[in-house]
Short mmCIF file of N, CA and C in Angstrom, two decimals:
data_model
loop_
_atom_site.label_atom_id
_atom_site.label_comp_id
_atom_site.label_asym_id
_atom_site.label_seq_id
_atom_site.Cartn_x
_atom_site.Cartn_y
_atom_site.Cartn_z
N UNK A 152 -12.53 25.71 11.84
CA UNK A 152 -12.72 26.29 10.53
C UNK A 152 -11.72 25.68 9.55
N UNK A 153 -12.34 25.07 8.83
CA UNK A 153 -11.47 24.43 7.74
C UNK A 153 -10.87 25.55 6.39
N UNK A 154 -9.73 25.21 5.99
CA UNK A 154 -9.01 25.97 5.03
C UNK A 154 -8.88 25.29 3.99
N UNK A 155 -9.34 24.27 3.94
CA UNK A 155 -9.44 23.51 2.30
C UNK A 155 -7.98 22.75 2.19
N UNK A 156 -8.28 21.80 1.42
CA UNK A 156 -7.22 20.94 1.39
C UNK A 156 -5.86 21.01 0.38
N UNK A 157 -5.78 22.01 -0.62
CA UNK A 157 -4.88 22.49 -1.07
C UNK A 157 -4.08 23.19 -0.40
N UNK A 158 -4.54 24.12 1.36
CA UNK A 158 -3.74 24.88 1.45
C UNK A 158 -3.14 23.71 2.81
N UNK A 159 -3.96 22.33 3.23
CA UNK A 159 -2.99 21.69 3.78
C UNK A 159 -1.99 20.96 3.27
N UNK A 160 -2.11 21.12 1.99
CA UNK A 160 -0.93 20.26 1.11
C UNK A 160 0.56 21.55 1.34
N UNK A 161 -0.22 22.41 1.05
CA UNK A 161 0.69 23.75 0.84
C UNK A 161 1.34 23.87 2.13
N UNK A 162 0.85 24.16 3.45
CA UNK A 162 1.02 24.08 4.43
C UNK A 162 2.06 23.11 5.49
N UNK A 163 1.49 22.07 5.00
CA UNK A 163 2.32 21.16 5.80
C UNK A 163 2.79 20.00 4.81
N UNK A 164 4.60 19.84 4.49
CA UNK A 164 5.14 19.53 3.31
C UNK A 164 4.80 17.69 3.85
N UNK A 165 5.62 17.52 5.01
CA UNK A 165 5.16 16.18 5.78
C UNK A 165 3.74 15.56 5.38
N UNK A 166 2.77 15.99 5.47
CA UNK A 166 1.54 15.49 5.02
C UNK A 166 1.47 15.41 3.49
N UNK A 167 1.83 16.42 2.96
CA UNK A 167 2.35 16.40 1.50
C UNK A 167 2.58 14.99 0.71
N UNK A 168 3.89 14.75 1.24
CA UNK A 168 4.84 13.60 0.80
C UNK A 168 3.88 12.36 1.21
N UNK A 169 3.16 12.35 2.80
CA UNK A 169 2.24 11.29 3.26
C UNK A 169 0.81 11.09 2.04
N UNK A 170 0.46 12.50 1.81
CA UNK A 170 -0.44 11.65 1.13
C UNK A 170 -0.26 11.43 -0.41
N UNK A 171 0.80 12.33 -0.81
CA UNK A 171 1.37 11.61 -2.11
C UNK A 171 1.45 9.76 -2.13
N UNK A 172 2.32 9.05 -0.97
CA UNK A 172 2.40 7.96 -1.30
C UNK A 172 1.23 7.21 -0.58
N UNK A 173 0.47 7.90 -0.33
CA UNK A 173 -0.99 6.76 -0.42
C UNK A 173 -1.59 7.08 -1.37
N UNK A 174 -1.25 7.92 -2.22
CA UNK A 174 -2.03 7.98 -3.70
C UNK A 174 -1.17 7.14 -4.26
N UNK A 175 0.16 7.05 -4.67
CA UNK A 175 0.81 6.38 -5.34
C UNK A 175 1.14 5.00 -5.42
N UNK A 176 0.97 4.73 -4.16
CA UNK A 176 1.77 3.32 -3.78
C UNK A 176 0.46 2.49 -4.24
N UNK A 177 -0.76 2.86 -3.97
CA UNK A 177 -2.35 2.03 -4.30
C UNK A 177 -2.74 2.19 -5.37
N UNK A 178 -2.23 3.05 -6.09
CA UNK A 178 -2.35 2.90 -7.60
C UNK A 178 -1.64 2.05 -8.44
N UNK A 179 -0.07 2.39 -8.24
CA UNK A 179 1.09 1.18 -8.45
C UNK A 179 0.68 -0.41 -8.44
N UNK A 180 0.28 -0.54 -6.91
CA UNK A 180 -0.55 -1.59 -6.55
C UNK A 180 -1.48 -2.46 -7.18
N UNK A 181 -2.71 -1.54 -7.85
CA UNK A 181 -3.85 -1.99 -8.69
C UNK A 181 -3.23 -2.21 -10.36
N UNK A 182 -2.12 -1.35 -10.71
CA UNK A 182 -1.90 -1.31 -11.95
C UNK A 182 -1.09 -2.57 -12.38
N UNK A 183 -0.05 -3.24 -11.44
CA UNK A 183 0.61 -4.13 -11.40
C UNK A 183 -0.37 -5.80 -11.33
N UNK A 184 -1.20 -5.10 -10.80
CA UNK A 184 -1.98 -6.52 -10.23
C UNK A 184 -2.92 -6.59 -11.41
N UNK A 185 -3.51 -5.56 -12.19
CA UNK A 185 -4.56 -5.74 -13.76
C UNK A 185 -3.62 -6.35 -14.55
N UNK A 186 -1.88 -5.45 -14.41
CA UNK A 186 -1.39 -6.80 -15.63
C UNK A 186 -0.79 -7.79 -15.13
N UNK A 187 -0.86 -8.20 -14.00
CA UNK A 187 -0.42 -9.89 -13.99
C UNK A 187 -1.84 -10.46 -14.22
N UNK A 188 -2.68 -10.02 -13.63
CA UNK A 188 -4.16 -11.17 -13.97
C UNK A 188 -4.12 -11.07 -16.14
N UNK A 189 -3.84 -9.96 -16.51
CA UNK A 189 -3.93 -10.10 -18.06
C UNK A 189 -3.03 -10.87 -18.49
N UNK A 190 -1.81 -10.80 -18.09
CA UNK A 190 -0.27 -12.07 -18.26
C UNK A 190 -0.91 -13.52 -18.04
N UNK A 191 -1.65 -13.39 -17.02
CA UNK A 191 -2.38 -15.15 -16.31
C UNK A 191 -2.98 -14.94 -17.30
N UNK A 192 -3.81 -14.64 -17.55
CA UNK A 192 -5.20 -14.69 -18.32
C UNK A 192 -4.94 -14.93 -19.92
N UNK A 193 -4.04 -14.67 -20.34
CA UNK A 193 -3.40 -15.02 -21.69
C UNK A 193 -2.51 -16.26 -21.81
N UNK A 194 -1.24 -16.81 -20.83
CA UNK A 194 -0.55 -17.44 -20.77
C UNK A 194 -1.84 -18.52 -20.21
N UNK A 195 -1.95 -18.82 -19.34
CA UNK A 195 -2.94 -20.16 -18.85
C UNK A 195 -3.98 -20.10 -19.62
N UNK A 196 -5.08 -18.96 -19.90
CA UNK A 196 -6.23 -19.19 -20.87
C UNK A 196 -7.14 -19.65 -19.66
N UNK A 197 -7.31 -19.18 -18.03
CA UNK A 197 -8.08 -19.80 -17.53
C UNK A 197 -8.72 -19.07 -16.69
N UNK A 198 -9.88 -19.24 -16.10
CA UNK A 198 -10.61 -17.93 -15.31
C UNK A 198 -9.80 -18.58 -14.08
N UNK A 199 -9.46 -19.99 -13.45
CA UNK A 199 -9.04 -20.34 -12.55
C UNK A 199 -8.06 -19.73 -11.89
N UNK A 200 -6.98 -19.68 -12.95
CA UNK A 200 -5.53 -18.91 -12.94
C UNK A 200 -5.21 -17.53 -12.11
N UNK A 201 -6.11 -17.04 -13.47
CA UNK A 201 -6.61 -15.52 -12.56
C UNK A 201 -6.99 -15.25 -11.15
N UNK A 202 -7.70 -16.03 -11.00
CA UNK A 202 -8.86 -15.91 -9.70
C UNK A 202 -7.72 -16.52 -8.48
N UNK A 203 -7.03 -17.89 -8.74
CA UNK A 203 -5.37 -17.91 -8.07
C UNK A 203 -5.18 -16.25 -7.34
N UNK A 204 -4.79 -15.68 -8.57
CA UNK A 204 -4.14 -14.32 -7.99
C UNK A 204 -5.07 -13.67 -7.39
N UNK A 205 -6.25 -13.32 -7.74
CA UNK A 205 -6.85 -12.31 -7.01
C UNK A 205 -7.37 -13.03 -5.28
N UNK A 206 -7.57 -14.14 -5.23
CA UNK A 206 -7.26 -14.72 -3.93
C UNK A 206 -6.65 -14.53 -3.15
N UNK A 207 -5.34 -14.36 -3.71
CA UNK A 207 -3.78 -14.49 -3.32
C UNK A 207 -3.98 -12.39 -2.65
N UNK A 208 -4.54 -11.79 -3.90
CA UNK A 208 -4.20 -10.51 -3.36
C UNK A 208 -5.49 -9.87 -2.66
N UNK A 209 -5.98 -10.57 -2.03
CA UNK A 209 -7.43 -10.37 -1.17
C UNK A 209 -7.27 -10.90 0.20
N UNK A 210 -6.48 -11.63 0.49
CA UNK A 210 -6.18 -12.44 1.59
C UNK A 210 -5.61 -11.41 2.36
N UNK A 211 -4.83 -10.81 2.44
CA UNK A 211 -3.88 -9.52 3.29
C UNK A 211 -4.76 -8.63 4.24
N UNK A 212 -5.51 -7.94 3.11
CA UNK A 212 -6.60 -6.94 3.52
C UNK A 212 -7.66 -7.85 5.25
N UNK A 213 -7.88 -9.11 5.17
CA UNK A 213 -8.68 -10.00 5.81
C UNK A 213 -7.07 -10.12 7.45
N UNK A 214 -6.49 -9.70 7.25
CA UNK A 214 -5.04 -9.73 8.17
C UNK A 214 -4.96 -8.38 8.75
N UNK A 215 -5.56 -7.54 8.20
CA UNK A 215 -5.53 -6.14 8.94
C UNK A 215 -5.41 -5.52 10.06
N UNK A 216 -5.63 -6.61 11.15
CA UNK A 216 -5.78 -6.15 12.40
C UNK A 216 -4.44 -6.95 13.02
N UNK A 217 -3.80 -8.24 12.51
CA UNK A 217 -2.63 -8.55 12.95
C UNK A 217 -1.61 -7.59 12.60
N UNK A 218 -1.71 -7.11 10.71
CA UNK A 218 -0.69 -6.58 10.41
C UNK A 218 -0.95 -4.60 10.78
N UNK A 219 -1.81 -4.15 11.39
CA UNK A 219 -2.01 -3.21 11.87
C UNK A 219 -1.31 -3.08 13.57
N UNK A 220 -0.86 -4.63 13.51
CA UNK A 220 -0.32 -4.48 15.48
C UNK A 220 1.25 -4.70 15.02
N UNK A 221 2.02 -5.03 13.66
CA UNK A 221 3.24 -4.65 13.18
C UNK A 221 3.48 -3.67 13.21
N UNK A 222 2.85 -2.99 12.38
CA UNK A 222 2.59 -1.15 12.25
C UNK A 222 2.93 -0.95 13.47
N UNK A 223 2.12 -0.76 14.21
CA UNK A 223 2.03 0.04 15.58
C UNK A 223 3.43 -0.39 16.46
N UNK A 224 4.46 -1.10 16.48
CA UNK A 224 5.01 -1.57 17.29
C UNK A 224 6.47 -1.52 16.74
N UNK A 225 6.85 -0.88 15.60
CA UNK A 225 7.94 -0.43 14.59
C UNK A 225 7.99 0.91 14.37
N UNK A 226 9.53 1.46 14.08
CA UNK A 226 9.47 2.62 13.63
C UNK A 226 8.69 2.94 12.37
N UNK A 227 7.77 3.41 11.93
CA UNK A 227 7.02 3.55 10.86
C UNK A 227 7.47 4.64 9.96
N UNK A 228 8.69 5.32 10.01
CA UNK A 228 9.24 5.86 8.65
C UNK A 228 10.19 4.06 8.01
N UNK A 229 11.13 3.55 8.98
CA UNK A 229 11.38 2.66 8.31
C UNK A 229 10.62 1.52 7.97
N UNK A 230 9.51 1.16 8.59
CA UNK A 230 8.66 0.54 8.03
C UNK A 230 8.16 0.64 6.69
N UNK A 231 8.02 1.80 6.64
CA UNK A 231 7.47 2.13 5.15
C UNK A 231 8.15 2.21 4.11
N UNK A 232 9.34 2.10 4.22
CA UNK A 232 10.12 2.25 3.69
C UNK A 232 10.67 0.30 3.06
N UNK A 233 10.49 0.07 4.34
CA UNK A 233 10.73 -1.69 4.40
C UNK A 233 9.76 -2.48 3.23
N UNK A 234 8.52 -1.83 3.33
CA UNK A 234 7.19 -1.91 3.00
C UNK A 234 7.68 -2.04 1.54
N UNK A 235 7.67 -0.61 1.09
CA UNK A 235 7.90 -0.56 -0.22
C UNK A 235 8.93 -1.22 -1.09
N UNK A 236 9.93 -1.65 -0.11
CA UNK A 236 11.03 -2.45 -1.11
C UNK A 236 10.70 -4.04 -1.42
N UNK A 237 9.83 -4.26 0.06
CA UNK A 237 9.31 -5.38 -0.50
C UNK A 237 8.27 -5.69 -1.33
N UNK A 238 7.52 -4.73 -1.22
CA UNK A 238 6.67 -4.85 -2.37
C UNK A 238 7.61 -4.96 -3.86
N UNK A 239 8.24 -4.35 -3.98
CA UNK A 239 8.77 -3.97 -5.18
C UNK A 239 9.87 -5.62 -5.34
N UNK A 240 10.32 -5.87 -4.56
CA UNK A 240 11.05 -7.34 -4.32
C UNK A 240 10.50 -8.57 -5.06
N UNK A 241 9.40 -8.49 -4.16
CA UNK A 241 7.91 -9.46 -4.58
C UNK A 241 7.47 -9.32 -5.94
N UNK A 242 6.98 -8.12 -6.41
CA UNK A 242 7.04 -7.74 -8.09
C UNK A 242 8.33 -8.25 -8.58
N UNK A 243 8.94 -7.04 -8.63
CA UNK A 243 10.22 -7.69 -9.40
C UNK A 243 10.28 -9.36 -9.33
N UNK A 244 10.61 -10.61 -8.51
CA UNK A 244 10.50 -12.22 -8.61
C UNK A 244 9.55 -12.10 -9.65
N UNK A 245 8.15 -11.99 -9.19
CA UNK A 245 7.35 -12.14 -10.38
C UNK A 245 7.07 -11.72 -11.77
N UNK A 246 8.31 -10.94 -11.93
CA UNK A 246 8.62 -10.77 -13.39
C UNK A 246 9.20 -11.86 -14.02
N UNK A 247 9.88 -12.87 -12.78
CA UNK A 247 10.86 -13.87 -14.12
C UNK A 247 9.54 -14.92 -14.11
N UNK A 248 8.59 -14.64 -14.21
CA UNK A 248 6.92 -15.65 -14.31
C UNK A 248 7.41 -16.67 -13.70
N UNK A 249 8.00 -16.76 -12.23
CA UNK A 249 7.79 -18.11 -12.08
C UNK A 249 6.56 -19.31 -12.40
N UNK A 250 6.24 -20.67 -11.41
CA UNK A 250 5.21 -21.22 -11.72
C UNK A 250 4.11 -20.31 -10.97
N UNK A 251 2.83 -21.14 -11.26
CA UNK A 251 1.57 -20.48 -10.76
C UNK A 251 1.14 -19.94 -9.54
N UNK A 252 1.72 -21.23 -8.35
CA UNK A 252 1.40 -21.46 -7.32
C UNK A 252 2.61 -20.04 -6.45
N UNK A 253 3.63 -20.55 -7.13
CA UNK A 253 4.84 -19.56 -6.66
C UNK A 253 4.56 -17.76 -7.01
N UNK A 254 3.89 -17.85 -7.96
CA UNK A 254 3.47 -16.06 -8.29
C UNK A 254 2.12 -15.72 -7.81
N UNK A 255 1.30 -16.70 -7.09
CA UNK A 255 0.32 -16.47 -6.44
C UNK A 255 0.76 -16.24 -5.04
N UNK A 256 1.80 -17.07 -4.90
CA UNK A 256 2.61 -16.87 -3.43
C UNK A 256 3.24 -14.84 -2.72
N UNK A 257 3.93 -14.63 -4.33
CA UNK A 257 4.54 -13.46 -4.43
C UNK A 257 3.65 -12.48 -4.17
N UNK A 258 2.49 -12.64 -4.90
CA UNK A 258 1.17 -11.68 -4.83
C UNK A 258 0.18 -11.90 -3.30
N UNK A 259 0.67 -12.69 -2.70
CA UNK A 259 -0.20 -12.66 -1.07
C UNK A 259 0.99 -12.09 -0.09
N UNK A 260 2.77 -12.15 -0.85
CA UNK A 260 3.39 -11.38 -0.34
C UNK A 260 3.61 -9.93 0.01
N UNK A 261 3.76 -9.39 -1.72
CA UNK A 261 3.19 -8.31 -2.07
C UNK A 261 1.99 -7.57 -1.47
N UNK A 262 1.05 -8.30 -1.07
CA UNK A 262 -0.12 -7.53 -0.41
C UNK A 262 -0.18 -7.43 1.08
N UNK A 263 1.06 -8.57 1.65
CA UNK A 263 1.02 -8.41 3.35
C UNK A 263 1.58 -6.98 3.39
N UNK A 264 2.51 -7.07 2.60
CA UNK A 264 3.52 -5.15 2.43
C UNK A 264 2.69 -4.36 2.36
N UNK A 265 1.76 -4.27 1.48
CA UNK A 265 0.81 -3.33 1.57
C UNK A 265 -0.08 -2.93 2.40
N UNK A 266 -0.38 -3.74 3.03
CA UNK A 266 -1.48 -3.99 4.11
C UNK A 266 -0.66 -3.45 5.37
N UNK A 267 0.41 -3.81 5.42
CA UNK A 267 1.30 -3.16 6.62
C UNK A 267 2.01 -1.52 6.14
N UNK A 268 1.95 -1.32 4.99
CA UNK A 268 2.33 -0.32 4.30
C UNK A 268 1.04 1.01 5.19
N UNK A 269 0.05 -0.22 4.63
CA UNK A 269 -1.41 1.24 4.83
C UNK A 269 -1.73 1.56 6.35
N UNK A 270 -1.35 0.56 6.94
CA UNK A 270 -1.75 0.89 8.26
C UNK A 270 -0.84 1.76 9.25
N UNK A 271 0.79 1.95 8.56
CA UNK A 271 1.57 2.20 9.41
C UNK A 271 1.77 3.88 8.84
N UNK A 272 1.04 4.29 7.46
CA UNK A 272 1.50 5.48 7.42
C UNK A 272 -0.54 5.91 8.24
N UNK A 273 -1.55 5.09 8.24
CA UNK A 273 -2.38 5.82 8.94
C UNK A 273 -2.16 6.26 9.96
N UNK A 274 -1.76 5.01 10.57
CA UNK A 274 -1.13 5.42 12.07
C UNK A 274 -0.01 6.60 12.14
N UNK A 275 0.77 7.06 10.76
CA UNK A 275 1.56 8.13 11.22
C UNK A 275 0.73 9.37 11.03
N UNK A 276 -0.48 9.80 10.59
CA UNK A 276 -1.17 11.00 9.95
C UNK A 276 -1.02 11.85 11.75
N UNK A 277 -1.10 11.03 12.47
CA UNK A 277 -1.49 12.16 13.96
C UNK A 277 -0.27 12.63 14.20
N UNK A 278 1.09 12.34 13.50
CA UNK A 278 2.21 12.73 13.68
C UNK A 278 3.12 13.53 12.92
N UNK A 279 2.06 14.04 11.64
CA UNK A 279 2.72 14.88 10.76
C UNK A 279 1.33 15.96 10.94
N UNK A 280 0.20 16.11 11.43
CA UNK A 280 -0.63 16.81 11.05
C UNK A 280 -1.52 17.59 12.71
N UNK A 281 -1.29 18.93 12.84
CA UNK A 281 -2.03 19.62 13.88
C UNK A 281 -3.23 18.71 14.06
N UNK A 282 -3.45 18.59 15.25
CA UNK A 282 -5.04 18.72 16.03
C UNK A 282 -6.00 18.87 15.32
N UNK A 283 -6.06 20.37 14.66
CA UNK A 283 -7.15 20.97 14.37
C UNK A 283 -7.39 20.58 12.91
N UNK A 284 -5.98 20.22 11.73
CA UNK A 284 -6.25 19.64 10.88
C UNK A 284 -6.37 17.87 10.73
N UNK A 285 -6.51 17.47 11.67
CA UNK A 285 -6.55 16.05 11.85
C UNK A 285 -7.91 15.34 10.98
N UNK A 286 -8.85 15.89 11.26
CA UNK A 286 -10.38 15.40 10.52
C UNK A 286 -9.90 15.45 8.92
N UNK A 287 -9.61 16.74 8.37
CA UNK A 287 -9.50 17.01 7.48
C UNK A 287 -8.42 16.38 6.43
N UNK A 288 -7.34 15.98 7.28
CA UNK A 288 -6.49 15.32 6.82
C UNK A 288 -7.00 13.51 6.83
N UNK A 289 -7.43 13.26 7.50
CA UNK A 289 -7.70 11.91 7.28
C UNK A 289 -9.35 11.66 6.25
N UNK A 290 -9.68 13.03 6.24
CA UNK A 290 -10.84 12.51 5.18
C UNK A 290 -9.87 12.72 3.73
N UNK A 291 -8.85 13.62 3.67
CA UNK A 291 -8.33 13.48 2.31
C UNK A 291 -7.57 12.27 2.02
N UNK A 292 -7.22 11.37 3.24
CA UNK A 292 -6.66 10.33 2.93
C UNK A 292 -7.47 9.08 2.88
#
């Protein structure tokens, strides 16, 4: 019998915080990545440029199953934690605009973090969340 998903937020603070930063961190993610393709897309003037990056940040996701056997084989609070600084590492470089090739580099970096980011807090949901809320919790995530 399900109790609705407000009262597992309420309920269990651990899942809380878990699915706060899979809302957050993939939003961060997408918002950072619309304005570097608009930065490319103004500074070069080229659909090429752009498409560089979104290459660059499509490639990771296609790694999922290597960087899903990182996950699994690390402590995954510090992982995630690892995760996020490098993401933020990788951004931050690509603020001083390096060249093209080098901020397309940053952005296939940026997305291995993520990609190891997503898999290692999935893999933690069976460890912050009852049995019985397990379905429920992974459909809200």
């Amino acid at each position: 019998m399900s109790r609705g998903a407000p009262s597992l937020l309420r309920r269990n603070r651990p899942f809380a915080r878990l699915a706060a930063a899979e809302t957050i961190s993939p939003l961060g993610d997408a918002m950072g990545t619309l304005a570097l393709i608009l930065f490319i897309q103004a500074k070069y003037g080229t659909a090429l440029a752009a498409s560089a990056v979104l290459v660059a940040e499509s490639i990771p996701p296609l790694l999922a199953p290597l960087l899903g056997a990182i996950a699994d084989r690390a402590d995954r609070r510090r992982l995630v934690i690892v995760c996020e600084l490098g993401q933020a590492v990788a951004m931050g470089a690509a603020a001083f605009l390096p060249p093209l090739a080098v901020l397309a580099a940053l952005v296939l970096v940026r997305g291995a973090f993520a990609s190891v980011f997503a898999a290692a807090t999935g893999a933690a949901l069976p460890e912050v969340v009852a049995d019985d809320d397990l379905d429920q919790a992974n459909t809200m995530l």
